[in-house]
Amino acid sequence: MLTFGRHPNSVIAALPAPSMIGSVARLGLASLALSAASLLLTRFDGNIAFIWGNTGLVIAALSLRPRDQWRWLLPAFGVAMFVATACFGMGLAAAAPLLAATMTEATLPAWLLRRWEGRFFDRVTGVVMFLLIAGIIGPLIGAVIAASAISLLTDANWQRTAIRWFTSHGLGTITFTPLIMLLLRGDVGRWFQAPLRAQMGPFAVLGLVAAVVTGVFLQDGVPLLFLPMLPMLAATMLYVRIGAAGSILLLVAIGGLLSLSGHGPVHALPTPPLNRILFFQFYVGCAALLVLPVAALIKQHRQAIRDLSQSEARFRLLSDRSADVILEVAPDGTILHASPSVAQVAGQPPAYYLGQHGFTLVHPEDQHVLWRAHRQALANPDIAHIAQFRSPRETAEPTWFEAALRGLGGTAGQGLIVILRDISARKATELALEIAASTDPLTGLVNRRSFLQRLRNQIEHCRVGSSQGSVALVDLDHFKSVNDRFGHAVGDLALQAFARIASATIDRRHCLARIGGEEFAILLVGINPKEAEATCERLREAVEQLEVELPNGMLEIESPRITASIGLTAVDPASDPATILNRADEALYRAKASGRNCVQVAD
């Protein structure tokens, strides 16, 4: 079965919801009423209305509604303006072309201003764009279309008609859009719902504006057109958008009606009536250009203050609840704020550190590390800089901190935020891992990898300075027979016994390492070769007297006796570690060949 057209259910789904139908109808009726009022009250000599506020309604409504609702709003506004022009304006013949002019000057600014989502009065840039697009470009395009149509239908002058259209529609858009925007957003409704005491202030200030405007425009002897600007600015500064929109509306309503009735400084101008009206429109436009940007700037400033206050409140909350220490530091290093956790970490309450230098929390030997990071953070405030240092507090184990420093507010001139974290446990773990990686697990001596690194360092010291050193290789004689006769457990005890006696004999400034099974190495630093040979001889004699303590189950067995053969060579700055060790190994080989239990020095 074939069907043509759209399915009934899809048609029903495309219809607007009842609530939106009511809203669109109300906006259409408002557009009709506003258009009719402009044509009936401000139109004279059969031409264009003196003030046209309907464009402001269309821009405000389209800016606040989603784009998918425009397909219902645009027909409603179009019907309203067509009916108003046909019934109260220039008749049915002019209704269609004038509708094209008014809809173009309204929809184009609404489309161009859609990026602000109806919030273009909240920022100075938005106000500037509104004044440029909705107050100038839109009315200018509408004036070209309307003047062309009117000049074809009547004998009106095209240029004069275009100027009158541009000024009246531009004035109406600038005047009515802010107030209508507040009405449609519900700001005016919320203001009226506020307690009477809260309403008295705006009423009083706007009453003052009305009184000043009335006083200025009731007389025409003194040119006091500047005087209303003062209470208008006061209303704007105190009540922002409501003050600005209300002031402009009062200026247009009171000043316009009194000027049309033959009163006010404008009426005293020695020019034709049309020029007086154009001057008044220019005057109102200047007033709008004065108060609307001020309102946006104040709104923007207040929002920035609220954001800053909220940000500071969040910062204080995080600072108070954080286990890390959060400091605010001046560029010279003075502590301006310290979080409560500083008492647990550093031992004193926050008030104790205020006004003190940040070095109060740093060990003297590590202050250069933090100062370097401090300078880097001042030079590059957008990058976090990390420094690790010890606390000056005397404890059994050193307390380590990690500091993250960053410029406050993106500018170094405002100081720094410093976050301190206790990393003592991590440092202890790192130290334990480092020790494990560089230590022989059986004897507790330095292992081969760590010994070679120290030997490389000593070669460099000998190369660039006056330091001197020697390397000795020690091999326990006939150690395999100890393992074979007594077992590997006793062999391990023998190695541990040698490590103890060697550590007791060799000065701690030297490096003693186990580099093989029963082979050991000694790096002797800061002594001449003869002193090194004497040190090795003392070690040989101490080993010769060594008795290995056996386990309880082997007490009836005679303890193994061990001796040591030692090969000694000087550290040559021109050689590498492998070459030096080979020379010491050759000397060790000669010691073994000479009957063992002796010290041989490399040639």
Coordinates of C-alpha atoms in Angstrom, one line a residue:
M1 CA 0.0 0.0 0.0
L2 CA 1.4 3.3 -1.1
T3 CA 1.1 6.5 1.0
F4 CA 1.8 10.0 -0.1
G5 CA 3.0 12.9 2.1
R6 CA 4.1 12.7 5.7
H7 CA 2.8 10.3 8.2
P8 CA 0.2 11.9 10.6
N9 CA 2.3 11.0 13.6
S10 CA 5.4 12.8 12.2
V11 CA 3.2 15.8 11.5
I12 CA 2.0 15.8 15.1
A13 CA 5.6 15.4 16.4
A14 CA 6.7 18.4 14.3
L15 CA 4.1 20.7 16.0
P16 CA 5.3 22.9 18.9
A17 CA 4.3 22.0 22.4
P18 CA 1.3 23.7 23.9
S19 CA 3.5 25.8 26.3
M20 CA 5.6 27.0 23.3
I21 CA 2.4 27.8 21.3
G22 CA 1.3 30.1 24.2
S23 CA 4.7 31.7 24.4
V24 CA 4.9 32.3 20.7
A25 CA 1.4 33.8 20.7
R26 CA 2.2 36.1 23.6
L27 CA 5.3 37.3 21.8
G28 CA 3.3 37.9 18.6
L29 CA 0.7 39.9 20.4
A30 CA 3.4 41.9 22.2
S31 CA 5.0 42.6 18.8
L32 CA 1.7 43.7 17.4
A33 CA 1.0 46.0 20.4
L34 CA 4.5 47.5 20.3
S35 CA 4.3 48.1 16.6
A36 CA 0.9 49.6 16.8
A37 CA 1.9 51.9 19.6
S38 CA 4.9 53.1 17.7
L39 CA 2.9 53.9 14.6
L40 CA 0.0 55.5 16.5
L41 CA 2.0 57.6 19.0
T42 CA 5.2 58.5 17.3
R43 CA 4.3 58.6 13.6
F44 CA 3.5 62.0 12.1
D45 CA 3.1 63.5 8.6
G46 CA 2.1 60.1 7.2
N47 CA 5.6 58.8 7.1
I48 CA 7.9 56.8 9.5
A49 CA 7.4 56.3 13.2
F50 CA 9.6 58.5 15.4
I51 CA 10.6 55.5 17.6
W52 CA 10.4 51.9 16.6
G53 CA 10.9 49.4 19.4
N54 CA 9.6 46.2 17.8
T55 CA 13.1 45.4 16.4
G56 CA 14.4 45.2 20.0
L57 CA 11.7 42.7 20.9
V58 CA 12.5 40.5 17.9
I59 CA 16.3 40.6 18.6
A60 CA 15.8 39.8 22.3
A61 CA 13.4 37.0 21.7
L62 CA 15.4 35.3 18.9
S63 CA 18.7 35.7 20.9
L64 CA 17.2 33.9 23.9
R65 CA 15.4 31.1 22.1
P66 CA 17.0 28.0 20.5
R67 CA 17.3 28.1 16.7
D68 CA 14.7 25.4 16.3
Q69 CA 12.1 27.7 17.7
W70 CA 12.8 30.4 15.1
R71 CA 10.5 28.7 12.6
W72 CA 7.6 29.5 14.8
L73 CA 8.7 32.9 16.1
L74 CA 9.5 34.5 12.8
P75 CA 6.0 33.9 11.3
A76 CA 4.4 35.3 14.5
F77 CA 6.5 38.4 14.4
G78 CA 6.0 38.7 10.6
V79 CA 2.2 38.5 10.9
A80 CA 2.2 41.1 13.8
M81 CA 4.3 43.7 11.9
F82 CA 2.4 43.1 8.6
V83 CA -1.0 43.7 10.4
A84 CA 0.3 46.7 12.3
T85 CA 1.7 48.4 9.1
A86 CA -1.4 47.6 7.1
C87 CA -3.8 48.8 9.7
F88 CA -2.0 51.6 11.5
G89 CA 0.9 52.5 9.1
M90 CA 1.2 53.2 5.4
G91 CA -1.4 50.7 4.3
L92 CA -1.6 47.3 2.7
A93 CA 0.5 48.2 -0.3
A94 CA 3.5 49.1 1.9
A95 CA 3.1 46.3 4.4
A96 CA 5.0 43.6 2.5
P97 CA 8.2 45.6 1.6
L98 CA 8.3 47.3 5.0
L99 CA 8.0 43.8 6.6
A100 CA 11.0 42.7 4.6
A101 CA 12.9 45.7 5.9
T102 CA 12.0 45.2 9.6
M103 CA 12.5 41.5 9.6
T104 CA 15.9 41.8 7.9
E105 CA 17.2 44.4 10.3
A106 CA 16.0 42.2 13.2
T107 CA 17.0 38.7 12.2
L108 CA 20.4 39.5 10.8
P109 CA 21.7 41.0 14.1
A110 CA 20.0 38.1 16.1
W111 CA 21.9 35.6 13.8
L112 CA 25.2 37.4 14.1
L113 CA 24.9 37.8 17.9
R114 CA 23.9 34.2 18.5
R115 CA 27.4 33.3 19.8
W116 CA 26.7 35.3 23.0
E117 CA 23.5 33.3 23.7
G118 CA 21.6 36.4 24.8
R119 CA 24.4 37.5 27.1
F120 CA 25.9 40.2 25.0
F121 CA 25.0 42.9 27.6
D122 CA 27.1 41.1 30.2
R123 CA 30.4 42.0 28.5
V124 CA 31.9 45.2 27.0
T125 CA 32.8 43.4 23.8
G126 CA 29.2 42.1 23.5
V127 CA 27.8 45.6 24.0
V128 CA 30.1 47.0 21.4
M129 CA 29.1 44.3 18.9
F130 CA 25.4 44.9 19.7
L131 CA 25.7 48.6 19.1
L132 CA 27.6 48.0 15.9
I133 CA 25.4 45.2 14.5
A134 CA 21.9 45.9 15.9
G135 CA 22.2 49.7 16.2
I136 CA 24.0 50.5 13.0
I137 CA 24.3 47.7 10.4
G138 CA 20.8 46.3 10.8
P139 CA 19.0 49.6 10.7
L140 CA 21.1 50.7 7.8
I141 CA 20.1 47.7 5.7
G142 CA 16.5 48.1 6.7
A143 CA 16.7 51.8 5.8
V144 CA 17.8 51.0 2.3
I145 CA 15.0 48.5 1.7
A146 CA 12.3 50.7 3.4
A147 CA 13.3 54.0 1.7
S148 CA 13.4 52.3 -1.7
A149 CA 9.9 50.9 -1.2
I150 CA 8.4 54.1 0.3
S151 CA 9.9 56.3 -2.5
L152 CA 8.3 54.0 -5.0
L153 CA 4.9 54.1 -3.3
T154 CA 4.9 57.8 -2.4
D155 CA 6.6 61.0 -3.4
A156 CA 8.8 61.0 -0.3
N157 CA 12.5 61.8 -0.7
W158 CA 14.6 58.7 -0.6
Q159 CA 17.5 60.1 1.4
R160 CA 15.4 61.8 4.0
T161 CA 13.3 58.7 4.4
A162 CA 16.4 56.5 4.8
I163 CA 17.8 58.8 7.4
R164 CA 14.6 58.9 9.4
W165 CA 14.2 55.1 9.2
F166 CA 17.8 54.5 10.2
T167 CA 17.7 56.9 13.2
S168 CA 14.3 55.8 14.5
H169 CA 14.9 52.1 14.2
G170 CA 18.5 52.3 15.5
L171 CA 17.3 54.4 18.5
G172 CA 14.4 52.0 19.1
T173 CA 16.7 49.0 19.0
I174 CA 19.3 50.5 21.4
T175 CA 16.5 51.8 23.7
F176 CA 14.2 48.8 24.0
T177 CA 16.4 45.7 23.5
P178 CA 18.2 45.9 26.9
L179 CA 14.9 46.3 28.8
I180 CA 13.1 43.6 26.8
M181 CA 16.0 41.3 27.3
L182 CA 15.7 41.7 31.0
L183 CA 11.9 41.1 30.8
L184 CA 12.2 38.0 28.8
R185 CA 15.0 36.6 30.9
G186 CA 13.0 37.2 34.1
D187 CA 15.4 39.6 35.7
V188 CA 12.7 42.3 36.0
G189 CA 10.2 39.8 37.4
R190 CA 12.7 38.6 40.0
W191 CA 13.3 42.2 40.9
F192 CA 9.6 42.8 41.5
Q193 CA 9.4 39.6 43.5
A194 CA 12.1 40.8 45.8
P195 CA 11.1 42.3 49.2
L196 CA 9.8 45.9 49.1
R197 CA 12.8 47.1 50.9
A198 CA 15.1 45.8 48.2
Q199 CA 12.9 47.5 45.5
M200 CA 13.0 50.9 47.1
G201 CA 16.6 51.7 46.1
P202 CA 16.1 51.2 42.3
F203 CA 12.7 52.9 42.5
A204 CA 14.3 55.9 44.2
V205 CA 17.2 56.2 41.8
L206 CA 15.0 55.8 38.7
G207 CA 12.6 58.3 40.2
L208 CA 15.5 60.7 40.5
V209 CA 16.3 60.1 36.8
A210 CA 12.7 60.7 35.9
A211 CA 12.6 63.9 38.0
V212 CA 15.8 65.3 36.4
V213 CA 14.7 64.4 32.9
T214 CA 11.3 66.0 33.5
G215 CA 12.9 69.2 34.9
V216 CA 15.3 69.5 32.0
F217 CA 12.7 68.9 29.3
L218 CA 10.0 71.1 30.8
Q219 CA 12.1 74.2 30.3
D220 CA 13.7 75.4 27.1
G221 CA 15.6 78.5 28.4
V222 CA 18.8 76.7 29.6
P223 CA 20.6 73.9 27.6
L224 CA 20.8 71.4 30.4
L225 CA 20.9 68.2 28.2
F226 CA 24.0 67.1 30.0
L227 CA 22.3 67.0 33.4
P228 CA 20.3 63.7 33.0
M229 CA 23.6 61.9 32.3
L230 CA 24.6 62.2 36.0
P231 CA 21.6 60.3 37.6
M232 CA 21.6 57.9 34.6
L233 CA 25.3 57.0 35.4
A234 CA 24.4 56.7 39.1
A235 CA 21.5 54.4 38.3
T236 CA 23.8 52.3 36.1
M237 CA 26.6 52.0 38.6
L238 CA 24.2 51.1 41.4
Y239 CA 21.8 48.7 39.6
V240 CA 23.7 47.9 36.4
R241 CA 21.5 46.6 33.6
I242 CA 18.2 47.5 35.2
G243 CA 19.5 51.0 36.0
A244 CA 20.8 51.5 32.5
A245 CA 17.8 50.1 30.7
G246 CA 15.3 51.9 32.9
S247 CA 17.2 55.2 32.6
I248 CA 17.3 55.0 28.8
L249 CA 13.6 54.2 28.7
L250 CA 12.7 57.1 30.9
L251 CA 14.8 59.5 28.9
V252 CA 13.0 58.4 25.6
A253 CA 9.5 58.3 27.1
I254 CA 9.7 61.6 29.1
G255 CA 12.1 63.5 26.9
G256 CA 10.4 62.4 23.7
L257 CA 6.9 63.2 24.7
L258 CA 7.8 66.6 26.1
S259 CA 9.9 67.4 23.0
L260 CA 7.0 66.4 20.7
S261 CA 4.6 68.6 22.7
G262 CA 6.8 71.6 22.2
H263 CA 8.9 71.6 25.4
G264 CA 12.5 71.2 26.3
P265 CA 15.9 72.4 25.1
V266 CA 15.5 70.5 21.8
H267 CA 12.4 72.5 21.0
A268 CA 14.4 75.7 21.4
L269 CA 16.8 74.8 18.6
P270 CA 16.4 77.2 15.6
T271 CA 16.0 74.3 13.1
P272 CA 13.0 72.6 11.4
P273 CA 11.0 70.1 13.5
L274 CA 12.5 67.1 11.7
N275 CA 16.0 68.2 12.5
R276 CA 15.0 68.6 16.2
I277 CA 13.7 65.0 16.2
L278 CA 16.9 63.8 14.6
F279 CA 18.9 65.7 17.2
F280 CA 16.9 64.1 20.0
Q281 CA 17.5 60.7 18.6
F282 CA 21.2 61.4 18.4
Y283 CA 21.1 62.6 22.0
V284 CA 19.4 59.4 23.2
G285 CA 21.9 57.3 21.2
C286 CA 24.8 59.1 22.9
A287 CA 23.2 58.4 26.3
A288 CA 22.9 54.7 25.4
L289 CA 26.5 54.6 24.3
L290 CA 27.5 56.1 27.6
V291 CA 25.5 53.9 30.0
L292 CA 25.3 50.5 28.3
P293 CA 29.1 49.9 28.1
V294 CA 29.4 51.1 31.7
A295 CA 26.7 48.6 32.8
A296 CA 28.5 45.8 31.0
L297 CA 31.9 46.8 32.5
I298 CA 30.4 46.9 36.0
K299 CA 28.7 43.5 35.4
Q300 CA 31.9 42.1 34.1
H301 CA 33.8 43.5 37.1
R302 CA 31.3 42.2 39.6
Q303 CA 31.4 38.8 38.0
A304 CA 35.2 38.8 38.2
I305 CA 35.0 39.7 41.9
R306 CA 32.5 36.9 42.5
D307 CA 34.7 34.4 40.6
L308 CA 37.8 35.6 42.5
S309 CA 35.9 35.3 45.8
Q310 CA 34.7 31.8 45.0
S311 CA 38.2 30.8 43.8
E312 CA 39.7 32.2 47.0
A313 CA 37.1 30.4 49.1
R314 CA 37.9 27.1 47.3
F315 CA 41.6 27.7 47.8
R316 CA 41.2 28.4 51.5
L317 CA 39.0 25.3 51.8
L318 CA 41.6 23.1 50.0
S319 CA 44.4 24.7 51.9
D320 CA 42.7 24.1 55.3
R321 CA 41.8 20.5 54.5
S322 CA 44.9 19.4 52.6
A323 CA 47.6 17.3 54.3
D324 CA 50.2 19.1 52.1
V325 CA 51.5 22.5 53.3
I326 CA 50.3 25.3 51.0
L327 CA 52.2 28.6 51.2
E328 CA 51.7 31.9 49.6
V329 CA 55.1 33.6 49.2
A330 CA 56.0 37.1 48.2
P331 CA 58.6 37.6 45.4
D332 CA 61.3 38.2 48.1
G333 CA 60.5 34.9 49.8
T334 CA 58.4 36.2 52.7
I335 CA 55.6 33.8 53.7
L336 CA 52.3 35.6 53.4
H337 CA 50.0 32.6 54.1
A338 CA 50.5 29.1 55.6
S339 CA 48.0 26.4 55.7
P340 CA 47.1 24.7 59.0
S341 CA 49.0 21.5 58.1
V342 CA 52.3 23.4 58.5
A343 CA 51.9 22.8 62.3
Q344 CA 52.0 19.0 61.8
V345 CA 54.8 19.1 59.3
A346 CA 57.1 21.8 60.6
G347 CA 56.2 21.9 64.3
Q348 CA 54.9 25.5 64.7
P349 CA 51.4 27.0 64.1
P350 CA 50.8 28.9 60.8
A351 CA 51.0 32.3 62.6
Y352 CA 54.5 31.6 63.6
Y353 CA 55.7 31.5 59.9
L354 CA 53.8 34.6 58.7
G355 CA 56.3 37.4 57.8
Q356 CA 59.3 35.0 58.0
H357 CA 61.4 34.0 55.0
G358 CA 60.7 30.6 53.4
F359 CA 64.2 29.5 54.3
T360 CA 62.8 29.0 57.8
L361 CA 61.6 25.6 56.6
V362 CA 64.8 24.7 54.8
H363 CA 68.0 23.1 56.0
P364 CA 70.9 25.5 55.5
E365 CA 72.8 23.1 53.3
D366 CA 69.7 22.8 50.9
Q367 CA 68.7 26.5 50.8
H368 CA 70.5 27.0 47.5
V369 CA 68.3 24.3 45.9
L370 CA 65.1 26.0 46.9
W371 CA 66.4 29.5 46.0
R372 CA 67.3 28.3 42.5
A373 CA 63.7 26.9 42.0
H374 CA 62.3 30.2 43.5
R375 CA 64.2 32.3 40.9
Q376 CA 63.1 30.0 38.1
A377 CA 59.5 30.2 39.2
L378 CA 59.7 34.0 39.2
A379 CA 61.2 34.0 35.7
N380 CA 58.7 31.4 34.3
P381 CA 55.5 31.8 36.4
D382 CA 53.4 29.6 34.1
I383 CA 55.5 26.5 34.7
A384 CA 55.6 24.5 38.0
H385 CA 59.2 24.1 39.4
I386 CA 60.1 21.2 41.7
A387 CA 62.7 21.2 44.4
Q388 CA 63.6 18.7 47.2
F389 CA 65.2 19.7 50.5
R390 CA 65.6 18.7 54.1
S391 CA 63.9 20.2 57.1
P392 CA 66.1 22.1 59.6
R393 CA 64.4 20.2 62.4
E394 CA 66.7 17.8 64.3
T395 CA 65.2 14.3 64.1
A396 CA 66.5 10.8 64.2
E397 CA 66.0 10.6 60.4
P398 CA 66.0 13.6 58.2
T399 CA 62.7 15.0 57.1
W400 CA 62.5 15.6 53.4
F401 CA 60.1 17.9 51.5
E402 CA 59.2 18.2 47.9
A403 CA 58.2 21.8 46.9
A404 CA 56.2 22.7 43.8
L405 CA 56.5 26.4 43.1
R406 CA 54.4 28.4 40.6
G407 CA 53.8 32.0 39.9
L408 CA 50.6 33.3 41.5
G409 CA 48.0 34.5 39.0
G410 CA 50.4 33.9 36.1
T411 CA 52.6 36.9 37.0
A412 CA 55.7 36.6 39.1
G413 CA 55.1 40.1 40.5
Q414 CA 52.3 38.7 42.6
G415 CA 54.5 36.2 44.3
L416 CA 54.3 32.4 44.3
I417 CA 52.2 29.5 45.5
V418 CA 54.3 26.8 47.1
I419 CA 53.0 23.3 47.9
L420 CA 55.2 21.3 50.3
R421 CA 54.8 17.5 50.6
D422 CA 56.5 15.3 53.1
I423 CA 58.5 12.7 51.1
S424 CA 60.6 11.3 54.0
A425 CA 59.1 7.8 53.5
R426 CA 59.8 7.9 49.8
K427 CA 63.4 9.2 50.4
A428 CA 63.9 6.4 52.9
T429 CA 62.7 3.9 50.4
E430 CA 65.0 5.4 47.7
L431 CA 67.9 5.3 50.1
A432 CA 67.2 1.7 51.0
L433 CA 67.0 0.7 47.3
E434 CA 70.2 2.7 46.5
I435 CA 72.0 0.9 49.3
A436 CA 70.7 -2.4 48.2
A437 CA 71.8 -1.7 44.6
S438 CA 75.3 -0.7 45.7
T439 CA 76.0 -3.2 48.6
D440 CA 77.0 -6.8 48.7
P441 CA 74.2 -8.6 50.6
L442 CA 76.4 -11.1 52.4
T443 CA 79.2 -8.9 53.8
G444 CA 77.5 -5.4 53.7
L445 CA 80.5 -4.1 51.8
V446 CA 80.3 -2.0 48.6
N447 CA 79.7 -4.2 45.5
R448 CA 81.6 -4.2 42.3
R449 CA 79.4 -1.8 40.3
S450 CA 79.6 0.9 43.1
F451 CA 83.4 0.3 43.5
L452 CA 84.0 0.9 39.8
Q453 CA 82.0 4.1 40.0
R454 CA 84.1 5.4 42.9
L455 CA 87.3 4.4 41.1
R456 CA 86.2 6.4 38.1
N457 CA 85.5 9.4 40.4
Q458 CA 89.0 9.1 42.0
I459 CA 90.7 8.9 38.6
E460 CA 88.9 12.2 37.7
H461 CA 90.0 13.8 41.0
C462 CA 93.6 12.7 40.4
R463 CA 93.4 14.1 36.9
V464 CA 92.2 17.6 37.8
G465 CA 93.7 18.0 41.2
S466 CA 96.5 17.0 43.6
S467 CA 94.7 14.0 45.0
Q468 CA 96.4 10.6 44.9
G469 CA 95.2 7.0 45.4
S470 CA 95.9 3.3 45.2
V471 CA 93.9 0.2 44.5
A472 CA 94.5 -3.1 46.2
L473 CA 93.0 -6.5 45.3
V474 CA 92.7 -9.0 48.1
D475 CA 92.2 -12.7 47.6
L476 CA 91.6 -15.1 50.5
D477 CA 94.1 -17.9 50.2
H478 CA 92.9 -21.5 49.6
F479 CA 89.3 -20.4 50.2
K480 CA 88.0 -23.3 48.1
S481 CA 89.4 -25.8 50.6
V482 CA 87.5 -24.0 53.4
N483 CA 84.2 -24.5 51.5
D484 CA 85.1 -28.1 50.7
R485 CA 86.1 -29.0 54.3
F486 CA 83.6 -27.0 56.4
G487 CA 80.8 -26.3 53.9
H488 CA 79.6 -23.1 52.3
A489 CA 77.9 -21.9 55.5
V490 CA 81.2 -21.7 57.2
G491 CA 82.7 -20.2 54.1
D492 CA 80.1 -17.4 54.3
L493 CA 81.0 -16.9 57.9
A494 CA 84.7 -16.6 56.9
L495 CA 83.8 -13.9 54.3
Q496 CA 81.8 -12.0 56.9
A497 CA 84.6 -12.3 59.4
F498 CA 87.1 -10.9 56.9
A499 CA 84.7 -8.0 56.1
R500 CA 84.5 -7.1 59.8
I501 CA 88.2 -7.2 60.4
A502 CA 88.9 -5.3 57.1
S503 CA 86.4 -2.6 58.0
A504 CA 88.0 -2.3 61.5
T505 CA 91.5 -2.0 60.0
I506 CA 90.9 0.2 56.9
D507 CA 90.1 3.9 57.6
R508 CA 86.5 4.8 56.7
R509 CA 87.6 7.4 54.2
H510 CA 88.7 4.5 52.0
C511 CA 86.4 2.2 50.0
L512 CA 86.3 -1.5 50.8
A513 CA 84.3 -3.7 48.3
R514 CA 83.6 -7.3 47.6
I515 CA 84.0 -7.8 43.8
G516 CA 83.9 -11.6 43.5
G517 CA 83.5 -14.8 45.5
E518 CA 86.5 -14.5 47.8
E519 CA 88.0 -11.5 46.1
F520 CA 87.9 -8.0 47.6
A521 CA 89.1 -4.6 46.4
I522 CA 90.2 -1.5 48.4
L523 CA 90.3 2.1 47.1
L524 CA 92.8 3.9 49.2
V525 CA 92.5 7.7 48.8
G526 CA 94.5 10.7 50.0
I527 CA 97.6 8.7 50.9
N528 CA 100.9 8.1 49.1
P529 CA 101.9 4.6 47.8
K530 CA 104.1 3.8 50.8
E531 CA 101.3 4.6 53.2
A532 CA 99.0 2.5 51.1
E533 CA 101.4 -0.5 51.2
A534 CA 101.7 -0.1 55.0
T535 CA 97.9 -0.1 55.3
C536 CA 97.7 -3.3 53.2
E537 CA 100.4 -5.0 55.4
R538 CA 98.4 -4.2 58.5
L539 CA 95.3 -5.7 56.9
R540 CA 97.3 -8.9 56.0
E541 CA 98.5 -9.3 59.5
A542 CA 95.0 -8.8 61.0
V543 CA 93.6 -11.4 58.6
E544 CA 96.4 -13.8 59.6
Q545 CA 95.3 -13.5 63.3
L546 CA 91.6 -13.9 62.4
E547 CA 89.7 -16.8 63.9
V548 CA 86.3 -17.6 62.3
E549 CA 83.5 -18.2 64.8
L550 CA 81.8 -21.5 64.0
P551 CA 78.1 -22.3 64.7
N552 CA 77.2 -24.0 68.0
G553 CA 77.0 -27.4 66.4
M554 CA 80.6 -27.3 65.2
L555 CA 82.4 -26.1 68.3
E556 CA 84.4 -29.3 68.6
I557 CA 85.9 -28.7 65.1
E558 CA 89.0 -26.5 64.9
S559 CA 88.2 -23.1 63.4
P560 CA 89.5 -22.6 59.9
R561 CA 92.4 -20.2 59.5
I562 CA 92.6 -17.9 56.6
T563 CA 95.2 -15.7 55.1
A564 CA 95.1 -13.1 52.3
S565 CA 97.3 -12.3 49.3
I566 CA 97.2 -8.6 48.2
G567 CA 98.2 -6.9 45.0
L568 CA 98.6 -3.1 45.1
T569 CA 98.9 -0.4 42.4
A570 CA 98.8 3.4 42.3
V571 CA 95.8 5.1 40.6
D572 CA 97.1 6.5 37.3
P573 CA 95.1 9.5 36.1
A574 CA 95.9 8.6 32.5
S575 CA 94.4 5.1 32.8
D576 CA 90.9 3.7 33.0
P577 CA 89.5 1.5 35.8
A578 CA 90.0 -1.8 33.8
T579 CA 93.7 -1.0 33.3
I580 CA 94.3 -0.2 36.9
L581 CA 92.5 -3.3 38.1
N582 CA 94.6 -5.4 35.6
R583 CA 97.8 -4.0 37.1
A584 CA 96.6 -4.7 40.7
D585 CA 95.6 -8.2 39.5
E586 CA 99.1 -8.8 38.1
A587 CA 100.5 -7.8 41.5
L588 CA 98.1 -10.2 43.2
Y589 CA 99.2 -13.0 40.9
R590 CA 102.8 -12.4 42.0
A591 CA 101.8 -12.4 45.6
K592 CA 100.2 -15.8 45.2
A593 CA 103.2 -17.1 43.2
S594 CA 105.4 -15.9 46.1
G595 CA 103.8 -18.2 48.5
R596 CA 100.7 -16.3 49.3
N597 CA 99.9 -14.3 52.6
C598 CA 101.9 -11.3 51.3
V599 CA 101.6 -7.9 49.7
Q600 CA 103.0 -7.2 46.2
V601 CA 103.2 -3.8 44.6
A602 CA 102.8 -3.4 40.8
D603 CA 105.9 -2.3 39.0

